[in-house]
Amino acid sequence: MRRMRPVHLKRYSRTLVMILGAMPGLSASVAYAAAREAPLALRCVEFAGAVLPPELIALPTAGVQIESAAMVAATAPGNQQGGEYCRITGRIKGLKASTPDIRFDLNLPRRWNGRALQIGGGGYNGVVVSGTGVMPFSPDRAPLAQGYATFGDDSGHVGNSALAIFGLVDEAVTNFGHAHLKKTHDTALALIARAYGRPPERMYFAGGSTGGREGYTVMQRYPDDYDGVIANSPALNFSGVRLMGVKLGQAEYATPGGFIPPPLLEYVVQRTLAVCDRLDGAADGIVSDVAACREHEPEIIASLRCAGRAPSHETCLTDAQLATLLVMRDGLSLPYRLAWGVTGYRGYNVFQGTHLTGLLGLAHQPERLPVPSFFANGYLFAQGDGYIRYFVTRDAAFDSLRFDPLYPGKYRGQLVALSQTIGAMNPDLGRYIAHGGKLITLQGLADEVISPNQTIAYYEALIDRFGVDQVDAFMRLYMVPGFQHGSGVFIPSVDLLGALDNWVTRGVSPETLTATDIAAATNGRSRPLCRYPLFPRYSGKGNVNLASSFACAEP
C-alpha cells in the first residue's frame, strides 16, 4: 500500500473531524476508528441531509449539501454492479447565488477495493455522471462492480449544449473549465474517508472527449490528486476546435456552393478506400496506414474534382465543395496566440477514411437554421456557433457567420481568457510525472469531432519538453484506425482501467493491447492496439478478423 503524503494526511484528518462533527480535540485516529466500527449501511444513512463546510474544499465554495444517501441492494432494479452499494447525491454551492450548483453522485461499494475513480463528462456536460455503469468502449463489468468507489458531476450547470445561460456566468464558466473537477474530487475524497475510515490508496480519473480534456486538466492543474488518468479523444484545445467549427460553417454557408450533399461526402470515403484500404495489407474497410494514404492524397483529390465535368451530387465535387473539405483538412492558423502559446487548431484526416455523414459530421441540409443543429448544420459548426454567441460575444443574437476567427477585434481578449479557463494545452506535466502519475490516451484516427492530429501534436510537445524516455515512462498513446468519435468502421473495446491499475500498482507498463470491435456490422473481430506511431499491418496469412494475424508496424 502506498503511504499517504504528510500534507494529505493532515488534510484528511482535518476534514474527517469536520464531517464527524466531533469536538475540536478529537484525534484523527479516533475519527478513523469510529468510521471503521460502523457497518457501511449505518454510515451511509448518516450522510443524508448533512451540510459540509466550505473548508472541506481547496477552492472557494459556499459549502456542500448532501441531498440523499441510501443503500442500493444488489437485487435492486437497474443495479448494474452486482453488489450492494451506498449512493450519495449532493450539491456544491457557488459563491454567488446566480451560479448554478455543481450536482454530484458518489457510489460506495460494500466490497471496496481501496481505489476511487472520478469519471468525466461529455460535450458541455450539464448531466450528472452517475458512475454506476460500464465505461464507454470497455468490457461489460462496471468499475463499481470491480470495487471502485466512483463519482462524477454535471460540471456546474444543467443542459448539454453551448446554447446555455451558464456561459454568461463567470463562476459557472470557471466551474465548467476546471474548478468542478477539484471541488467534486475534494468532496468525494472526504466522504470516502469518512465512510470507510481511510482515504483511497489510489485515485484515478477516466473520461473521453470533454472528459478527456478534463483528464488532461487534472494532470495540469491538480497533479498531486491523481495516480492515473485515462483521457480518450481529448478536447484539449477547446477554443481552437470551436473556432474551427465556425470557420467550417462559414465555408458551408457563407461561401456560395460550399455545402456538400451527404452522398458526395460518402463518395469521398469510397474513393479513399479504393486507394488506401489495402495499404496495410488487408481489404477490411479500414485505412490503417494513414501516413501512406496521405501520400496518395493529391491523386484522391484530383479524382474527386469535377474539372470540367458537369457538377454531380454523386460523383464529383466543385472547387467550392473541395474548398470546404480543405478547410477541415488544413485546420486553423491564427495570427495571435491563445493561452500556452497556441496559434491554431490541427486539421482532420478528411482524405484518410473519415466518414462525415453521421450525426457528428458535416451539414445534412443546405440551409442554415436560425439556431444551427448538429444534424442539419453539422456538429462542429453548431457547437462553434453557440460558443461564439454565449461564451465569446455573450450576445445570443450575434451571427457567428460574421465572426472572424483570425481577426476577432474586441473579442480577442475574451477568446484568450476562455482558452486559459477551459483549454488544457499546458505541456508542463512535470509535477504529475514527478510523483509517478500515469496516463493512457486512446483516440480514433478517423475522429470527426476532435482532430486526432491535435492530440498527436500535444503528445509530440511532451516529447520535445521531456524527451521520449520520460514520456514513455508515464504515457501511452493509442491511435485507432477506423475509429471515429464514438462510432466508425472499427469501435474498440478494451480494458484500459485494468491496464492503468496494473501500471500504477504493479509497475506493469501496457504495450500492444488487443481491442475487440463492437461496431454492429463487424462485431467481434479484433485488432492489436498499437502504440503511436505504430499501426496494425496484416501479416498476409491467417484470419483477417483476428488480432493475431496483424503486427504493429512503423508507418
Coordinates of N, CA and C in Angstrom, one line a residue, residues 147-282:
G147 N -15.3 -3.0 -7.5 CA -15.0 -2.5 -6.1 C -14.5 -1.1 -6.1
Y148 N -14.5 -0.3 -7.2 CA -14.1 1.1 -7.1 C -15.2 1.9 -6.5
A149 N -14.8 2.9 -5.7 CA -15.7 4.0 -5.3 C -15.7 4.9 -6.5
T150 N -16.9 5.2 -7.1 CA -17.0 6.0 -8.3 C -17.8 7.3 -8.0
F151 N -17.4 8.3 -8.8 CA -18.1 9.6 -8.6 C -18.0 10.4 -9.9
G152 N -19.0 11.3 -10.1 CA -19.0 12.3 -11.2 C -19.9 13.4 -10.9
D153 N -20.0 14.4 -11.8 CA -20.8 15.5 -11.6 C -21.3 16.1 -12.9
D154 N -22.0 17.3 -12.8 CA -22.5 17.9 -14.1 C -21.8 19.1 -14.5
S155 N -20.6 19.3 -13.9 CA -19.7 20.5 -14.1 C -20.3 21.8 -13.7
G156 N -21.5 21.8 -13.1 CA -22.0 23.1 -12.6 C -23.0 23.8 -13.4
H157 N -23.8 23.0 -14.1 CA -25.0 23.6 -14.8 C -25.8 22.5 -15.4
V158 N -27.0 22.8 -15.8 CA -27.9 21.8 -16.4 C -28.1 22.1 -17.9
G159 N -28.0 21.1 -18.7 CA -28.2 21.2 -20.1 C -26.9 21.0 -20.9
N160 N -26.8 20.0 -21.8 CA -25.6 19.7 -22.5 C -25.6 20.4 -23.8
S161 N -25.4 21.7 -23.8 CA -25.3 22.5 -25.0 C -24.6 23.8 -24.8
A162 N -24.0 24.3 -25.9 CA -23.4 25.6 -25.8 C -24.4 26.7 -25.7
L163 N -25.7 26.4 -26.0 CA -26.8 27.4 -26.0 C -27.4 27.4 -24.6
A164 N -26.6 27.8 -23.6 CA -27.0 27.8 -22.3 C -26.5 29.1 -21.6
I165 N -27.3 29.5 -20.6 CA -27.0 30.8 -20.0 C -25.8 30.7 -19.0
F166 N -25.4 29.4 -18.8 CA -24.2 29.3 -17.9 C -23.0 30.0 -18.5
G167 N -22.9 30.1 -19.8 CA -21.8 30.8 -20.5 C -21.7 32.2 -20.2
L168 N -22.8 32.8 -19.6 CA -22.9 34.2 -19.3 C -22.5 34.4 -17.8
V169 N -22.2 33.4 -17.1 CA -21.9 33.5 -15.6 C -20.4 33.1 -15.4
D170 N -19.6 34.0 -15.0 CA -18.2 33.8 -14.9 C -17.8 32.6 -14.0
E171 N -18.4 32.5 -12.8 CA -18.1 31.4 -11.9 C -18.5 30.0 -12.5
A172 N -19.6 30.0 -13.2 CA -20.1 28.8 -13.9 C -19.1 28.4 -15.0
V173 N -18.6 29.3 -15.7 CA -17.6 29.0 -16.8 C -16.4 28.5 -16.2
T174 N -15.9 29.1 -15.1 CA -14.7 28.6 -14.4 C -15.0 27.1 -13.9
N175 N -16.2 26.9 -13.3 CA -16.5 25.5 -12.9 C -16.4 24.6 -14.1
F176 N -17.1 24.9 -15.2 CA -17.0 24.0 -16.4 C -15.6 23.8 -16.9
G177 N -14.8 24.9 -16.8 CA -13.5 24.8 -17.4 C -12.6 23.8 -16.5
H178 N -12.6 23.9 -15.2 CA -11.7 23.1 -14.4 C -12.1 23.0 -12.9
A179 N -12.8 24.0 -12.4 CA -13.0 24.0 -10.9 C -13.9 22.9 -10.4
H180 N -14.9 22.5 -11.2 CA -15.8 21.5 -10.8 C -15.0 20.2 -10.5
L181 N -14.0 19.9 -11.2 CA -13.2 18.7 -11.0 C -12.6 18.7 -9.6
K182 N -12.0 19.8 -9.2 CA -11.3 19.8 -7.9 C -12.4 19.8 -6.8
K183 N -13.4 20.6 -7.0 CA -14.5 20.7 -5.9 C -15.1 19.4 -5.7
T184 N -15.4 18.7 -6.7 CA -16.1 17.4 -6.6 C -15.1 16.3 -6.0
H185 N -13.9 16.4 -6.5 CA -12.8 15.5 -6.0 C -12.7 15.6 -4.5
D186 N -12.5 16.8 -4.0 CA -12.3 17.0 -2.6 C -13.5 16.6 -1.7
T187 N -14.7 16.9 -2.3 CA -15.9 16.5 -1.6 C -16.0 15.0 -1.5
A188 N -15.8 14.3 -2.6 CA -15.9 12.8 -2.6 C -14.8 12.2 -1.8
L189 N -13.6 12.8 -1.8 CA -12.5 12.2 -1.1 C -12.8 12.2 0.4
A190 N -13.3 13.3 0.9 CA -13.6 13.4 2.3 C -14.8 12.4 2.7
L191 N -15.8 12.3 1.9 CA -16.9 11.3 2.1 C -16.4 9.9 2.1
I192 N -15.5 9.6 1.2 CA -15.0 8.2 1.1 C -14.2 7.9 2.4
A193 N -13.4 8.8 2.8 CA -12.6 8.6 4.0 C -13.5 8.4 5.2
R194 N -14.6 9.2 5.3 CA -15.5 9.0 6.4 C -16.2 7.7 6.3
A195 N -16.6 7.3 5.2 CA -17.4 6.1 5.0 C -16.6 4.8 5.3
Y196 N -15.3 4.8 4.9 CA -14.5 3.6 5.0 C -13.5 3.7 6.2
G197 N -13.4 4.9 6.7 CA -12.4 5.0 7.8 C -11.0 5.3 7.3
R198 N -10.8 5.4 6.0 CA -9.5 5.7 5.5 C -9.6 6.3 4.1
P199 N -8.7 7.1 3.6 CA -8.8 7.6 2.2 C -8.4 6.5 1.2
P200 N -8.7 6.7 0.0 CA -8.3 5.7 -1.1 C -6.8 5.5 -1.2
E201 N -6.4 4.3 -1.5 CA -5.0 4.1 -1.7 C -4.6 4.6 -3.1
R202 N -5.5 4.6 -4.0 CA -5.3 5.1 -5.4 C -6.5 6.0 -5.8
M203 N -6.2 7.0 -6.5 CA -7.2 7.9 -7.1 C -7.0 8.0 -8.6
Y204 N -8.0 7.6 -9.4 CA -7.9 7.6 -10.8 C -9.0 8.6 -11.4
F205 N -8.7 9.0 -12.7 CA -9.7 9.7 -13.4 C -9.8 9.1 -14.8
A206 N -11.1 9.0 -15.3 CA -11.3 8.5 -16.6 C -12.4 9.3 -17.3
G207 N -12.1 9.6 -18.6 CA -13.1 10.3 -19.4 C -12.7 10.4 -20.9
G208 N -13.7 10.7 -21.7 CA -13.5 10.9 -23.1 C -14.1 12.1 -23.7
S209 N -13.5 12.7 -24.7 CA -13.9 14.0 -25.3 C -13.8 15.1 -24.3
T210 N -14.9 15.7 -23.9 CA -14.8 16.7 -22.8 C -14.2 16.0 -21.6
G211 N -14.6 14.8 -21.3 CA -14.0 14.0 -20.2 C -12.5 13.8 -20.4
G212 N -12.1 13.6 -21.7 CA -10.7 13.5 -22.0 C -9.9 14.8 -21.7
R213 N -10.5 16.0 -22.1 CA -10.0 17.3 -21.7 C -9.9 17.4 -20.2
E214 N -10.9 16.9 -19.5 CA -10.9 17.0 -18.0 C -9.7 16.2 -17.5
G215 N -9.5 15.0 -18.1 CA -8.4 14.2 -17.6 C -7.0 14.9 -17.8
Y216 N -6.8 15.6 -18.9 CA -5.6 16.4 -19.0 C -5.6 17.6 -18.1
T217 N -6.8 18.1 -17.9 CA -6.9 19.3 -17.0 C -6.4 18.9 -15.5
V218 N -6.9 17.8 -15.0 CA -6.5 17.5 -13.6 C -5.0 17.2 -13.5
M219 N -4.4 16.7 -14.6 CA -2.9 16.5 -14.5 C -2.2 17.8 -14.5
Q220 N -2.7 18.8 -15.3 CA -2.1 20.1 -15.4 C -2.3 20.9 -14.2
R221 N -3.5 20.9 -13.6 CA -3.9 21.9 -12.6 C -3.9 21.3 -11.2
Y222 N -4.2 20.0 -11.1 CA -4.3 19.3 -9.8 C -3.4 18.0 -9.8
P223 N -2.2 18.1 -10.1 CA -1.4 16.9 -10.3 C -1.2 16.0 -9.1
D224 N -1.2 16.6 -7.9 CA -1.0 15.8 -6.7 C -2.2 14.9 -6.3
D225 N -3.3 15.2 -7.0 CA -4.6 14.5 -6.5 C -4.8 13.1 -7.2
Y226 N -4.0 12.8 -8.2 CA -4.3 11.6 -9.0 C -3.1 10.7 -9.3
D227 N -3.3 9.4 -9.3 CA -2.3 8.5 -9.5 C -2.3 8.0 -11.0
G228 N -3.4 8.1 -11.6 CA -3.5 7.6 -13.0 C -4.7 8.2 -13.7
V229 N -4.6 8.4 -15.0 CA -5.6 9.1 -15.8 C -5.8 8.3 -17.1
I230 N -7.1 8.1 -17.5 CA -7.5 7.7 -18.8 C -8.1 8.8 -19.5
A231 N -7.6 9.4 -20.5 CA -8.1 10.6 -21.2 C -8.2 10.3 -22.7
N232 N -9.4 9.9 -23.1 CA -9.6 9.5 -24.5 C -10.2 10.6 -25.4
S233 N -9.8 10.6 -26.6 CA -10.3 11.6 -27.6 C -10.4 13.0 -27.0
P234 N -9.3 13.5 -26.4 CA -9.5 14.7 -25.5 C -9.7 16.0 -26.3
A235 N -10.7 16.8 -25.8 CA -10.9 18.1 -26.4 C -10.0 19.1 -25.8
L236 N -8.7 18.9 -26.1 CA -7.7 19.7 -25.4 C -7.8 21.2 -25.7
N237 N -7.7 21.5 -27.0 CA -7.7 22.9 -27.5 C -9.1 23.3 -27.7
F238 N -9.9 23.6 -26.6 CA -11.3 23.8 -26.7 C -11.7 25.0 -27.5
S239 N -11.1 26.1 -27.3 CA -11.4 27.3 -28.1 C -11.0 27.1 -29.5
G240 N -9.9 26.4 -29.8 CA -9.4 26.1 -31.1 C -10.4 25.3 -31.9
V241 N -11.0 24.3 -31.3 CA -11.9 23.5 -32.1 C -13.2 24.2 -32.3
R242 N -13.6 25.1 -31.4 CA -14.8 25.9 -31.6 C -14.6 26.9 -32.7
L243 N -13.5 27.5 -32.8 CA -13.2 28.5 -33.9 C -13.1 27.7 -35.2
M244 N -12.6 26.5 -35.1 CA -12.5 25.6 -36.3 C -13.9 25.4 -36.8
G245 N -14.9 25.1 -35.9 CA -16.2 24.9 -36.3 C -16.9 26.1 -37.0
V246 N -16.6 27.3 -36.5 CA -17.1 28.5 -37.1 C -16.6 28.7 -38.5
K247 N -15.2 28.5 -38.6 CA -14.6 28.6 -40.0 C -15.2 27.6 -41.0
L248 N -15.5 26.4 -40.5 CA -16.1 25.3 -41.3 C -17.5 25.7 -41.7
G249 N -18.3 26.2 -40.7 CA -19.7 26.7 -41.0 C -19.7 27.8 -42.1
Q250 N -18.7 28.7 -42.0 CA -18.6 29.8 -42.9 C -18.3 29.3 -44.3
A251 N -17.5 28.2 -44.4 CA -17.2 27.6 -45.7 C -18.4 26.9 -46.3
E252 N -19.3 26.4 -45.4 CA -20.5 25.7 -45.9 C -21.6 26.6 -46.2
Y253 N -21.8 27.7 -45.4 CA -23.0 28.5 -45.5 C -22.7 30.0 -45.9
A254 N -21.5 30.5 -45.8 CA -21.2 31.9 -46.2 C -20.5 32.0 -47.5
T255 N -20.1 30.8 -48.1 CA -19.5 30.7 -49.3 C -20.4 30.1 -50.4
P256 N -20.7 30.8 -51.5 CA -21.6 30.2 -52.5 C -21.1 28.8 -52.9
G257 N -22.0 27.8 -52.9 CA -21.7 26.5 -53.3 C -20.8 25.6 -52.4
G258 N -20.6 26.1 -51.2 CA -19.7 25.4 -50.2 C -20.4 24.2 -49.6
F259 N -21.7 24.1 -49.6 CA -22.4 23.0 -48.9 C -22.1 21.7 -49.8
I260 N -21.9 20.6 -49.1 CA -21.6 19.3 -49.7 C -22.7 18.3 -49.3
P261 N -23.5 17.9 -50.3 CA -24.6 16.9 -50.0 C -24.0 15.6 -49.4
P262 N -24.7 15.0 -48.5 CA -24.2 13.7 -47.9 C -23.7 12.7 -48.9
P263 N -24.5 12.4 -50.0 CA -24.0 11.4 -50.9 C -22.6 11.7 -51.5
L264 N -22.2 13.0 -51.6 CA -20.9 13.3 -52.1 C -19.9 13.0 -51.0
L265 N -20.2 13.3 -49.7 CA -19.3 13.0 -48.6 C -19.0 11.5 -48.6
E266 N -20.1 10.7 -48.8 CA -19.9 9.3 -48.8 C -19.0 8.8 -50.0
Y267 N -19.1 9.5 -51.1 CA -18.3 9.2 -52.3 C -16.8 9.5 -52.0
V268 N -16.5 10.5 -51.2 CA -15.2 10.8 -50.8 C -14.6 9.7 -50.0
V269 N -15.3 9.1 -49.1 CA -14.8 7.9 -48.4 C -14.6 6.8 -49.3
Q270 N -15.5 6.5 -50.2 CA -15.3 5.3 -51.0 C -14.1 5.5 -52.0
R271 N -13.9 6.7 -52.5 CA -12.7 6.9 -53.3 C -11.4 6.7 -52.5
T272 N -11.5 7.2 -51.2 CA -10.3 7.0 -50.3 C -10.0 5.5 -50.1
L273 N -11.1 4.8 -49.8 CA -10.9 3.3 -49.6 C -10.4 2.6 -50.8
A274 N -10.8 3.0 -52.0 CA -10.4 2.4 -53.2 C -8.8 2.5 -53.3
V275 N -8.3 3.6 -52.8 CA -6.9 3.9 -53.0 C -6.1 3.4 -51.8
C276 N -6.7 3.5 -50.5 CA -5.9 3.3 -49.3 C -6.2 2.1 -48.5
D277 N -7.3 1.4 -48.7 CA -7.7 0.3 -47.9 C -6.7 -0.8 -47.8
R278 N -6.1 -1.1 -48.9 CA -5.1 -2.3 -49.0 C -3.7 -1.9 -48.6
L279 N -3.5 -0.6 -48.3 CA -2.1 -0.2 -48.0 C -1.5 -0.9 -46.7
D280 N -2.4 -1.4 -45.8 CA -2.0 -2.1 -44.6 C -2.0 -3.6 -44.9
G281 N -2.2 -4.1 -46.1 CA -2.2 -5.5 -46.4 C -3.5 -6.2 -46.4
A282 N -4.6 -5.5 -45.9 CA -5.9 -6.1 -45.7 C -7.0 -5.3 -46.3

